[in-house]
Short mmCIF file of N, CA and C in Angstrom, two decimals:
data_model
loop_
_atom_site.label_atom_id
_atom_site.label_comp_id
_atom_site.label_asym_id
_atom_site.label_seq_id
_atom_site.Cartn_x
_atom_site.Cartn_y
_atom_site.Cartn_z
N UNK A 1 -1.82 9.05 16.80
CA UNK A 1 -0.69 8.72 15.97
C UNK A 1 -0.96 9.19 14.55
N UNK A 2 0.06 9.69 13.92
CA UNK A 2 -0.05 10.16 12.54
C UNK A 2 0.46 9.05 11.60
N UNK A 3 -0.37 8.69 10.63
CA UNK A 3 -0.08 7.60 9.71
C UNK A 3 0.02 8.17 8.30
N UNK A 4 1.02 7.70 7.57
CA UNK A 4 1.21 8.08 6.18
C UNK A 4 0.78 6.94 5.27
N UNK A 5 -0.02 7.26 4.27
CA UNK A 5 -0.41 6.27 3.26
C UNK A 5 0.11 6.78 1.92
N UNK A 6 0.89 5.92 1.24
CA UNK A 6 1.51 6.29 -0.03
C UNK A 6 1.11 5.25 -1.08
N UNK A 7 0.03 5.51 -1.83
CA UNK A 7 -0.38 4.59 -2.88
C UNK A 7 0.09 5.09 -4.26
N UNK A 8 0.88 4.28 -4.94
CA UNK A 8 1.31 4.62 -6.30
C UNK A 8 0.29 4.05 -7.27
N UNK A 9 -0.24 4.91 -8.13
CA UNK A 9 -1.35 4.52 -8.97
C UNK A 9 -1.19 5.11 -10.37
N UNK A 10 -1.39 4.30 -11.38
CA UNK A 10 -1.30 4.80 -12.74
C UNK A 10 -2.62 5.35 -13.24
N UNK A 11 -3.72 4.68 -12.89
CA UNK A 11 -5.04 5.08 -13.39
C UNK A 11 -6.04 5.37 -12.27
N UNK A 12 -5.55 5.48 -11.03
CA UNK A 12 -6.39 5.92 -9.93
C UNK A 12 -6.99 4.83 -9.05
N UNK A 13 -6.98 3.58 -9.48
CA UNK A 13 -7.59 2.51 -8.69
C UNK A 13 -6.88 2.27 -7.37
N UNK A 14 -5.56 2.24 -7.38
CA UNK A 14 -4.80 2.03 -6.15
C UNK A 14 -4.89 3.26 -5.25
N UNK A 15 -4.92 4.43 -5.86
CA UNK A 15 -5.09 5.67 -5.07
C UNK A 15 -6.43 5.65 -4.34
N UNK A 16 -7.47 5.12 -4.98
CA UNK A 16 -8.78 5.01 -4.32
C UNK A 16 -8.70 4.08 -3.12
N UNK A 17 -7.93 3.00 -3.24
CA UNK A 17 -7.74 2.10 -2.10
C UNK A 17 -7.06 2.87 -0.97
N UNK A 18 -6.02 3.63 -1.29
CA UNK A 18 -5.32 4.42 -0.28
C UNK A 18 -6.24 5.41 0.42
N UNK A 19 -7.10 6.08 -0.35
CA UNK A 19 -8.04 7.04 0.26
C UNK A 19 -9.06 6.32 1.15
N UNK A 20 -9.51 5.14 0.74
CA UNK A 20 -10.45 4.37 1.57
C UNK A 20 -9.77 3.93 2.86
N UNK A 21 -8.51 3.54 2.79
CA UNK A 21 -7.76 3.17 3.99
C UNK A 21 -7.65 4.37 4.92
N UNK A 22 -7.38 5.54 4.36
CA UNK A 22 -7.26 6.75 5.17
C UNK A 22 -8.57 7.05 5.88
N UNK A 23 -9.69 6.95 5.17
CA UNK A 23 -11.00 7.20 5.77
C UNK A 23 -11.24 6.24 6.92
N UNK A 24 -10.92 4.98 6.72
CA UNK A 24 -11.12 3.97 7.75
C UNK A 24 -10.26 4.25 8.98
N UNK A 25 -9.02 4.60 8.78
CA UNK A 25 -8.14 4.91 9.92
C UNK A 25 -8.58 6.17 10.64
N UNK A 26 -9.03 7.17 9.89
CA UNK A 26 -9.54 8.40 10.53
C UNK A 26 -10.75 8.11 11.40
N UNK A 27 -11.63 7.22 10.91
CA UNK A 27 -12.81 6.84 11.69
C UNK A 27 -12.42 6.11 12.96
N UNK A 28 -11.23 5.56 12.97
CA UNK A 28 -10.71 4.86 14.15
C UNK A 28 -9.84 5.77 15.02
N UNK A 29 -9.82 7.06 14.71
CA UNK A 29 -9.14 8.03 15.55
C UNK A 29 -7.71 8.37 15.19
N UNK A 30 -7.24 7.94 14.04
CA UNK A 30 -5.87 8.24 13.63
C UNK A 30 -5.83 9.49 12.76
N UNK A 31 -4.72 10.19 12.85
CA UNK A 31 -4.43 11.33 11.98
C UNK A 31 -3.73 10.75 10.75
N UNK A 32 -4.27 10.97 9.55
CA UNK A 32 -3.76 10.30 8.36
C UNK A 32 -3.50 11.28 7.23
N UNK A 33 -2.36 11.12 6.58
CA UNK A 33 -2.04 11.85 5.35
C UNK A 33 -1.89 10.84 4.23
N UNK A 34 -2.36 11.21 3.04
CA UNK A 34 -2.19 10.40 1.84
C UNK A 34 -1.37 11.21 0.85
N UNK A 35 -0.35 10.60 0.29
CA UNK A 35 0.53 11.31 -0.64
C UNK A 35 1.01 10.37 -1.74
N UNK A 36 1.21 10.93 -2.90
CA UNK A 36 1.86 10.18 -3.97
C UNK A 36 3.34 10.04 -3.62
N UNK A 37 3.98 8.96 -4.03
CA UNK A 37 5.37 8.74 -3.62
C UNK A 37 6.32 9.85 -4.04
N UNK A 38 6.12 10.42 -5.20
CA UNK A 38 7.04 11.45 -5.68
C UNK A 38 6.86 12.79 -4.97
N UNK A 39 5.81 12.92 -4.15
CA UNK A 39 5.57 14.16 -3.42
C UNK A 39 5.94 14.08 -1.94
N UNK A 40 6.48 12.95 -1.52
CA UNK A 40 6.78 12.72 -0.10
C UNK A 40 8.28 12.78 0.13
N UNK A 41 8.69 13.66 1.05
CA UNK A 41 10.13 13.83 1.28
C UNK A 41 10.55 13.62 2.72
N UNK A 42 9.63 13.75 3.68
CA UNK A 42 9.99 13.72 5.09
C UNK A 42 9.07 12.77 5.84
N UNK A 43 9.63 11.71 6.40
CA UNK A 43 8.84 10.75 7.17
C UNK A 43 8.80 11.07 8.65
N UNK A 44 9.57 12.05 9.09
CA UNK A 44 9.72 12.29 10.53
C UNK A 44 8.41 12.58 11.28
N UNK A 45 7.37 13.15 10.65
CA UNK A 45 6.13 13.39 11.42
C UNK A 45 5.29 12.14 11.65
N UNK A 46 5.67 11.01 11.06
CA UNK A 46 4.78 9.85 11.03
C UNK A 46 5.22 8.76 11.99
N UNK A 47 4.22 8.13 12.59
CA UNK A 47 4.47 7.00 13.48
C UNK A 47 4.24 5.66 12.82
N UNK A 48 3.71 5.66 11.59
CA UNK A 48 3.46 4.43 10.85
C UNK A 48 3.24 4.78 9.37
N UNK A 49 3.39 3.78 8.52
CA UNK A 49 3.19 4.00 7.08
C UNK A 49 2.55 2.77 6.44
N UNK A 50 1.72 3.05 5.43
CA UNK A 50 1.15 2.00 4.57
C UNK A 50 1.51 2.41 3.15
N UNK A 51 2.23 1.53 2.47
CA UNK A 51 2.69 1.81 1.11
C UNK A 51 2.07 0.80 0.16
N UNK A 52 1.65 1.29 -1.01
CA UNK A 52 1.05 0.39 -1.98
C UNK A 52 1.37 0.80 -3.39
N UNK A 53 1.13 -0.13 -4.29
CA UNK A 53 1.34 0.15 -5.70
C UNK A 53 0.42 -0.73 -6.54
N UNK A 54 0.01 -0.16 -7.66
CA UNK A 54 -0.64 -0.96 -8.67
C UNK A 54 0.42 -1.89 -9.26
N UNK A 55 -0.02 -3.06 -9.68
CA UNK A 55 0.88 -4.04 -10.29
C UNK A 55 0.77 -3.98 -11.81
N UNK A 56 1.91 -3.99 -12.43
CA UNK A 56 1.97 -4.05 -13.89
C UNK A 56 3.02 -5.07 -14.27
N UNK A 57 2.56 -6.15 -14.92
CA UNK A 57 3.44 -7.25 -15.30
C UNK A 57 4.20 -7.78 -14.10
N UNK A 58 3.50 -7.91 -12.95
CA UNK A 58 4.06 -8.51 -11.75
C UNK A 58 4.97 -7.62 -10.94
N UNK A 59 5.01 -6.33 -11.25
CA UNK A 59 5.96 -5.45 -10.58
C UNK A 59 5.26 -4.19 -10.07
N UNK A 60 5.84 -3.59 -9.04
CA UNK A 60 5.37 -2.30 -8.55
C UNK A 60 5.77 -1.21 -9.52
N UNK A 61 5.06 -0.11 -9.47
CA UNK A 61 5.40 1.06 -10.27
C UNK A 61 6.74 1.64 -9.80
N UNK A 62 7.49 2.22 -10.73
CA UNK A 62 8.80 2.78 -10.43
C UNK A 62 8.81 3.78 -9.28
N UNK A 63 7.88 4.75 -9.26
CA UNK A 63 7.90 5.71 -8.14
C UNK A 63 7.71 5.06 -6.77
N UNK A 64 6.93 3.99 -6.70
CA UNK A 64 6.72 3.30 -5.42
C UNK A 64 7.99 2.59 -4.99
N UNK A 65 8.62 1.90 -5.92
CA UNK A 65 9.88 1.22 -5.58
C UNK A 65 10.96 2.22 -5.20
N UNK A 66 11.03 3.34 -5.91
CA UNK A 66 12.01 4.38 -5.59
C UNK A 66 11.75 4.96 -4.21
N UNK A 67 10.47 5.14 -3.86
CA UNK A 67 10.13 5.67 -2.54
C UNK A 67 10.65 4.76 -1.44
N UNK A 68 10.41 3.46 -1.58
CA UNK A 68 10.88 2.50 -0.57
C UNK A 68 12.40 2.54 -0.48
N UNK A 69 13.06 2.55 -1.61
CA UNK A 69 14.52 2.59 -1.61
C UNK A 69 15.05 3.88 -0.98
N UNK A 70 14.49 5.01 -1.38
CA UNK A 70 14.97 6.31 -0.90
C UNK A 70 14.69 6.53 0.60
N UNK A 71 13.63 5.92 1.11
CA UNK A 71 13.22 6.16 2.51
C UNK A 71 13.36 4.91 3.38
N UNK A 72 14.16 3.96 2.96
CA UNK A 72 14.25 2.69 3.69
C UNK A 72 14.68 2.87 5.14
N UNK A 73 15.62 3.76 5.40
CA UNK A 73 16.07 3.96 6.78
C UNK A 73 14.92 4.49 7.65
N UNK A 74 14.22 5.50 7.17
CA UNK A 74 13.10 6.05 7.92
C UNK A 74 11.95 5.07 8.07
N UNK A 75 11.69 4.28 7.03
CA UNK A 75 10.60 3.30 7.10
C UNK A 75 10.90 2.22 8.13
N UNK A 76 12.15 1.81 8.26
CA UNK A 76 12.50 0.77 9.23
C UNK A 76 12.36 1.25 10.68
N UNK A 77 12.23 2.54 10.89
CA UNK A 77 12.08 3.10 12.24
C UNK A 77 10.63 3.11 12.72
N UNK A 78 9.70 2.89 11.79
CA UNK A 78 8.27 2.94 12.14
C UNK A 78 7.58 1.68 11.63
N UNK A 79 6.45 1.32 12.24
CA UNK A 79 5.70 0.18 11.69
C UNK A 79 5.25 0.52 10.26
N UNK A 80 5.39 -0.45 9.37
CA UNK A 80 5.11 -0.23 7.96
C UNK A 80 4.44 -1.46 7.37
N UNK A 81 3.47 -1.24 6.52
CA UNK A 81 2.76 -2.31 5.82
C UNK A 81 2.78 -2.01 4.33
N UNK A 82 2.76 -3.07 3.52
CA UNK A 82 2.76 -2.93 2.06
C UNK A 82 1.52 -3.61 1.48
N UNK A 83 1.02 -3.04 0.38
CA UNK A 83 -0.05 -3.72 -0.36
C UNK A 83 0.16 -3.51 -1.85
N UNK A 84 -0.34 -4.47 -2.60
CA UNK A 84 -0.33 -4.40 -4.06
C UNK A 84 -1.76 -4.54 -4.54
N UNK A 85 -2.05 -3.89 -5.65
CA UNK A 85 -3.38 -3.94 -6.25
C UNK A 85 -3.22 -4.28 -7.72
N UNK A 86 -3.98 -5.28 -8.18
CA UNK A 86 -3.83 -5.55 -9.59
C UNK A 86 -4.52 -6.75 -10.17
N UNK A 87 -4.60 -7.89 -9.49
CA UNK A 87 -5.23 -9.02 -10.16
C UNK A 87 -6.65 -8.68 -10.61
N UNK A 88 -7.00 -9.17 -11.79
CA UNK A 88 -8.27 -8.79 -12.42
C UNK A 88 -9.11 -10.02 -12.75
N UNK A 89 -9.81 -10.54 -11.77
CA UNK A 89 -10.76 -11.61 -11.99
C UNK A 89 -10.15 -12.91 -12.46
N UNK A 90 -10.92 -13.66 -13.25
CA UNK A 90 -10.52 -15.00 -13.68
C UNK A 90 -9.27 -14.97 -14.56
N UNK A 91 -9.02 -13.85 -15.23
CA UNK A 91 -7.86 -13.76 -16.11
C UNK A 91 -6.56 -13.52 -15.35
N UNK A 92 -6.65 -13.29 -14.04
CA UNK A 92 -5.45 -13.00 -13.26
C UNK A 92 -4.52 -14.21 -13.24
N UNK A 93 -3.23 -13.98 -13.40
CA UNK A 93 -2.29 -15.09 -13.30
C UNK A 93 -2.25 -15.64 -11.88
N UNK A 94 -1.85 -16.90 -11.74
CA UNK A 94 -1.78 -17.52 -10.41
C UNK A 94 -0.80 -16.78 -9.51
N UNK A 95 0.27 -16.28 -10.07
CA UNK A 95 1.27 -15.50 -9.34
C UNK A 95 1.31 -14.10 -9.95
N UNK A 96 0.37 -13.21 -9.56
CA UNK A 96 0.29 -11.90 -10.21
C UNK A 96 1.41 -10.94 -9.84
N UNK A 97 2.17 -11.28 -8.81
CA UNK A 97 3.25 -10.40 -8.38
C UNK A 97 4.53 -11.22 -8.26
N UNK A 98 5.62 -10.65 -8.70
CA UNK A 98 6.91 -11.31 -8.61
C UNK A 98 7.32 -11.39 -7.14
N UNK A 99 7.43 -12.60 -6.57
CA UNK A 99 7.73 -12.71 -5.14
C UNK A 99 9.09 -12.10 -4.77
N UNK A 100 10.03 -12.12 -5.69
CA UNK A 100 11.34 -11.51 -5.40
C UNK A 100 11.21 -10.00 -5.21
N UNK A 101 10.35 -9.37 -6.00
CA UNK A 101 10.12 -7.93 -5.87
C UNK A 101 9.57 -7.62 -4.48
N UNK A 102 8.55 -8.37 -4.07
CA UNK A 102 7.91 -8.12 -2.78
C UNK A 102 8.87 -8.42 -1.63
N UNK A 103 9.61 -9.51 -1.72
CA UNK A 103 10.57 -9.83 -0.66
C UNK A 103 11.59 -8.71 -0.49
N UNK A 104 12.08 -8.16 -1.59
CA UNK A 104 13.05 -7.07 -1.52
C UNK A 104 12.42 -5.82 -0.90
N UNK A 105 11.18 -5.50 -1.29
CA UNK A 105 10.50 -4.33 -0.73
C UNK A 105 10.24 -4.50 0.77
N UNK A 106 9.81 -5.68 1.17
CA UNK A 106 9.58 -5.96 2.60
C UNK A 106 10.87 -5.77 3.38
N UNK A 107 11.96 -6.29 2.85
CA UNK A 107 13.25 -6.16 3.53
C UNK A 107 13.70 -4.71 3.59
N UNK A 108 13.60 -4.00 2.48
CA UNK A 108 14.04 -2.60 2.46
C UNK A 108 13.23 -1.75 3.44
N UNK A 109 11.93 -1.96 3.49
CA UNK A 109 11.05 -1.13 4.33
C UNK A 109 10.94 -1.64 5.75
N UNK A 110 11.40 -2.87 5.99
CA UNK A 110 11.18 -3.47 7.30
C UNK A 110 9.70 -3.67 7.57
N UNK A 111 8.96 -4.00 6.53
CA UNK A 111 7.49 -4.07 6.60
C UNK A 111 7.01 -5.24 7.46
N UNK A 112 5.90 -5.00 8.12
CA UNK A 112 5.25 -6.03 8.93
C UNK A 112 4.69 -7.14 8.04
N UNK A 113 4.09 -6.74 6.92
CA UNK A 113 3.51 -7.72 6.00
C UNK A 113 3.17 -7.05 4.68
N UNK A 114 2.81 -7.89 3.72
CA UNK A 114 2.36 -7.45 2.40
C UNK A 114 1.02 -8.12 2.13
N UNK A 115 0.09 -7.36 1.56
CA UNK A 115 -1.21 -7.91 1.14
C UNK A 115 -1.42 -7.64 -0.33
N UNK A 116 -2.06 -8.58 -0.99
CA UNK A 116 -2.38 -8.46 -2.40
C UNK A 116 -3.90 -8.34 -2.54
N UNK A 117 -4.34 -7.28 -3.21
CA UNK A 117 -5.77 -7.06 -3.44
C UNK A 117 -6.04 -7.00 -4.94
N UNK A 118 -7.24 -7.36 -5.30
CA UNK A 118 -7.66 -7.23 -6.68
C UNK A 118 -7.63 -5.77 -7.11
N UNK A 119 -7.62 -5.56 -8.40
CA UNK A 119 -7.55 -4.20 -8.94
C UNK A 119 -8.80 -3.81 -9.69
N UNK A 120 -8.67 -2.71 -10.42
CA UNK A 120 -9.77 -2.21 -11.23
C UNK A 120 -9.24 -1.98 -12.63
N UNK A 121 -10.02 -2.34 -13.63
CA UNK A 121 -9.63 -2.11 -15.01
C UNK A 121 -10.78 -1.42 -15.74
N UNK A 122 -10.47 -0.26 -16.29
CA UNK A 122 -11.40 0.46 -17.15
C UNK A 122 -10.70 0.61 -18.49
N UNK A 123 -10.97 -0.31 -19.39
CA UNK A 123 -10.26 -0.38 -20.66
C UNK A 123 -10.34 0.94 -21.42
N UNK A 124 -11.46 1.64 -21.34
CA UNK A 124 -11.61 2.91 -22.05
C UNK A 124 -10.62 3.98 -21.59
N UNK A 125 -10.09 3.84 -20.37
CA UNK A 125 -9.15 4.83 -19.84
C UNK A 125 -7.69 4.49 -20.16
N UNK A 126 -7.47 3.36 -20.80
CA UNK A 126 -6.10 2.93 -21.10
C UNK A 126 -5.60 3.51 -22.41
N UNK A 127 -4.28 3.64 -22.48
CA UNK A 127 -3.65 4.00 -23.74
C UNK A 127 -3.64 2.80 -24.67
N UNK A 128 -3.25 3.03 -25.91
CA UNK A 128 -3.29 1.98 -26.93
C UNK A 128 -2.45 0.76 -26.53
N UNK A 129 -1.24 0.98 -26.05
CA UNK A 129 -0.37 -0.13 -25.67
C UNK A 129 -0.97 -0.92 -24.51
N UNK A 130 -1.50 -0.20 -23.51
CA UNK A 130 -2.10 -0.87 -22.36
C UNK A 130 -3.35 -1.65 -22.76
N UNK A 131 -4.15 -1.11 -23.68
CA UNK A 131 -5.32 -1.86 -24.16
C UNK A 131 -4.90 -3.14 -24.84
N UNK A 132 -3.82 -3.06 -25.65
CA UNK A 132 -3.31 -4.25 -26.33
C UNK A 132 -2.88 -5.30 -25.30
N UNK A 133 -2.14 -4.88 -24.29
CA UNK A 133 -1.67 -5.82 -23.27
C UNK A 133 -2.85 -6.42 -22.52
N UNK A 134 -3.85 -5.60 -22.18
CA UNK A 134 -5.04 -6.10 -21.47
C UNK A 134 -5.75 -7.18 -22.29
N UNK A 135 -5.89 -6.93 -23.58
CA UNK A 135 -6.52 -7.95 -24.45
C UNK A 135 -5.65 -9.19 -24.54
N UNK A 136 -4.34 -8.99 -24.67
CA UNK A 136 -3.39 -10.09 -24.83
C UNK A 136 -3.42 -11.04 -23.64
N UNK A 137 -3.52 -10.47 -22.41
CA UNK A 137 -3.54 -11.33 -21.22
C UNK A 137 -4.96 -11.75 -20.84
N UNK A 138 -5.97 -11.27 -21.56
CA UNK A 138 -7.35 -11.66 -21.30
C UNK A 138 -7.99 -10.95 -20.12
N UNK A 139 -7.45 -9.81 -19.73
CA UNK A 139 -8.01 -9.05 -18.60
C UNK A 139 -9.35 -8.46 -18.98
N UNK A 140 -10.29 -8.54 -18.06
CA UNK A 140 -11.63 -8.04 -18.32
C UNK A 140 -11.90 -6.75 -17.55
N UNK A 141 -12.66 -5.88 -18.19
CA UNK A 141 -13.12 -4.64 -17.57
C UNK A 141 -13.82 -4.98 -16.25
N UNK A 142 -13.60 -4.19 -15.23
CA UNK A 142 -14.33 -4.39 -13.99
C UNK A 142 -13.55 -3.95 -12.78
N UNK A 143 -14.25 -3.93 -11.66
CA UNK A 143 -13.66 -3.56 -10.38
C UNK A 143 -13.59 -4.82 -9.53
N UNK A 144 -12.37 -5.29 -9.27
CA UNK A 144 -12.14 -6.53 -8.54
C UNK A 144 -11.57 -6.26 -7.15
N UNK A 145 -11.67 -5.02 -6.70
CA UNK A 145 -11.11 -4.67 -5.38
C UNK A 145 -12.04 -5.20 -4.28
N UNK A 146 -11.50 -5.95 -3.32
CA UNK A 146 -12.31 -6.55 -2.25
C UNK A 146 -12.43 -5.58 -1.07
N UNK A 147 -13.36 -4.66 -1.16
CA UNK A 147 -13.47 -3.58 -0.18
C UNK A 147 -13.62 -4.09 1.25
N UNK A 148 -14.40 -5.15 1.46
CA UNK A 148 -14.56 -5.69 2.82
C UNK A 148 -13.23 -6.23 3.35
N UNK A 149 -12.50 -6.93 2.52
CA UNK A 149 -11.20 -7.48 2.92
C UNK A 149 -10.20 -6.35 3.23
N UNK A 150 -10.24 -5.30 2.44
CA UNK A 150 -9.37 -4.15 2.68
C UNK A 150 -9.71 -3.52 4.03
N UNK A 151 -10.99 -3.36 4.31
CA UNK A 151 -11.44 -2.78 5.58
C UNK A 151 -10.98 -3.62 6.77
N UNK A 152 -11.09 -4.93 6.65
CA UNK A 152 -10.64 -5.82 7.73
C UNK A 152 -9.14 -5.67 7.94
N UNK A 153 -8.38 -5.60 6.86
CA UNK A 153 -6.92 -5.45 6.97
C UNK A 153 -6.56 -4.14 7.66
N UNK A 154 -7.22 -3.07 7.26
CA UNK A 154 -6.96 -1.77 7.89
C UNK A 154 -7.31 -1.83 9.38
N UNK A 155 -8.38 -2.54 9.73
CA UNK A 155 -8.72 -2.72 11.14
C UNK A 155 -7.63 -3.44 11.90
N UNK A 156 -7.02 -4.44 11.27
CA UNK A 156 -5.93 -5.16 11.94
C UNK A 156 -4.70 -4.26 12.11
N UNK A 157 -4.46 -3.38 11.17
CA UNK A 157 -3.36 -2.42 11.30
C UNK A 157 -3.64 -1.46 12.45
N UNK A 158 -4.86 -0.95 12.53
CA UNK A 158 -5.24 -0.04 13.62
C UNK A 158 -5.06 -0.74 14.96
N UNK A 159 -5.48 -2.00 15.05
CA UNK A 159 -5.32 -2.75 16.30
C UNK A 159 -3.84 -2.90 16.66
N UNK A 160 -3.01 -3.21 15.67
CA UNK A 160 -1.57 -3.37 15.91
C UNK A 160 -0.95 -2.06 16.38
N UNK A 161 -1.36 -0.94 15.79
CA UNK A 161 -0.81 0.35 16.19
C UNK A 161 -1.25 0.71 17.62
N UNK A 162 -2.50 0.44 17.95
CA UNK A 162 -2.97 0.71 19.31
C UNK A 162 -2.23 -0.16 20.33
N UNK A 163 -2.00 -1.42 19.96
CA UNK A 163 -1.29 -2.33 20.87
C UNK A 163 0.16 -1.86 21.06
N UNK A 164 0.80 -1.43 19.98
CA UNK A 164 2.17 -0.92 20.08
C UNK A 164 2.22 0.30 20.98
N UNK A 165 1.22 1.19 20.86
CA UNK A 165 1.16 2.37 21.73
C UNK A 165 0.97 1.95 23.19
N UNK A 166 0.09 0.99 23.43
CA UNK A 166 -0.15 0.52 24.80
C UNK A 166 1.10 -0.13 25.37
N UNK A 167 1.79 -0.93 24.56
CA UNK A 167 3.03 -1.56 25.01
C UNK A 167 4.10 -0.52 25.33
N UNK A 168 4.17 0.52 24.51
CA UNK A 168 5.15 1.59 24.75
C UNK A 168 4.81 2.34 26.04
N UNK A 169 3.52 2.59 26.29
CA UNK A 169 3.11 3.26 27.52
C UNK A 169 3.44 2.41 28.75
N UNK A 170 3.19 1.11 28.66
CA UNK A 170 3.49 0.20 29.77
C UNK A 170 4.99 0.15 30.03
N UNK A 171 5.76 0.11 28.97
CA UNK A 171 7.22 0.08 29.10
C UNK A 171 7.73 1.37 29.72
N UNK A 172 7.18 2.50 29.32
CA UNK A 172 7.59 3.78 29.87
C UNK A 172 7.23 3.88 31.35
N UNK A 173 6.05 3.37 31.73
CA UNK A 173 5.64 3.36 33.14
C UNK A 173 6.57 2.49 33.98
N UNK A 174 7.01 1.36 33.43
CA UNK A 174 7.89 0.45 34.15
C UNK A 174 9.27 1.05 34.35
N UNK A 175 9.68 1.96 33.48
CA UNK A 175 11.00 2.57 33.57
C UNK A 175 11.06 3.72 34.58
N UNK A 176 9.92 4.15 35.10
CA UNK A 176 9.88 5.25 36.05
C UNK A 176 10.35 4.76 37.41
N UNK A 177 11.34 5.45 37.98
CA UNK A 177 11.86 5.09 39.30
C UNK A 177 11.10 5.89 40.35
N UNK A 178 10.31 5.20 41.14
CA UNK A 178 9.52 5.88 42.15
C UNK A 178 10.16 5.81 43.54
N UNK A 179 11.32 5.23 43.67
CA UNK A 179 11.95 5.03 44.96
C UNK A 179 12.89 6.06 45.26
#
């Protein structure tokens, strides 16, 4: 099965999560493509999708939201999962993502589920406004991405895709008229 991973990333941390997911799925025997949302136009070659975005002030990046909106019909035809990356350690707000945003994205994409993972902050790579906001909210430099948790989640997606394939094969066998 060919899987599409579309991680929207401003500073590369979420893109790194997407590439790690791709590596994990490839090791499990899947054919995987990783693309930025603004570079993806055709979902027809894919049997599943994983979409993600870095979080900024509780929201997904514009290109990620636009991708879901523009491809909602195609996404609803295939199994789809969503993830967000962004909380940064002890300074992370209790509700780092706006639940209304995620509910709308899940509905538009017909997603199986959404997962929230910690993010990465490298203050030296930020612009002046972003550095100000990071200081204002008390965000600390560091990598808060839970790589083991991400790997387990990707394993559960691989298992779900294999089960869906097995169920489809069983259903197709049952539909064969041998009489």
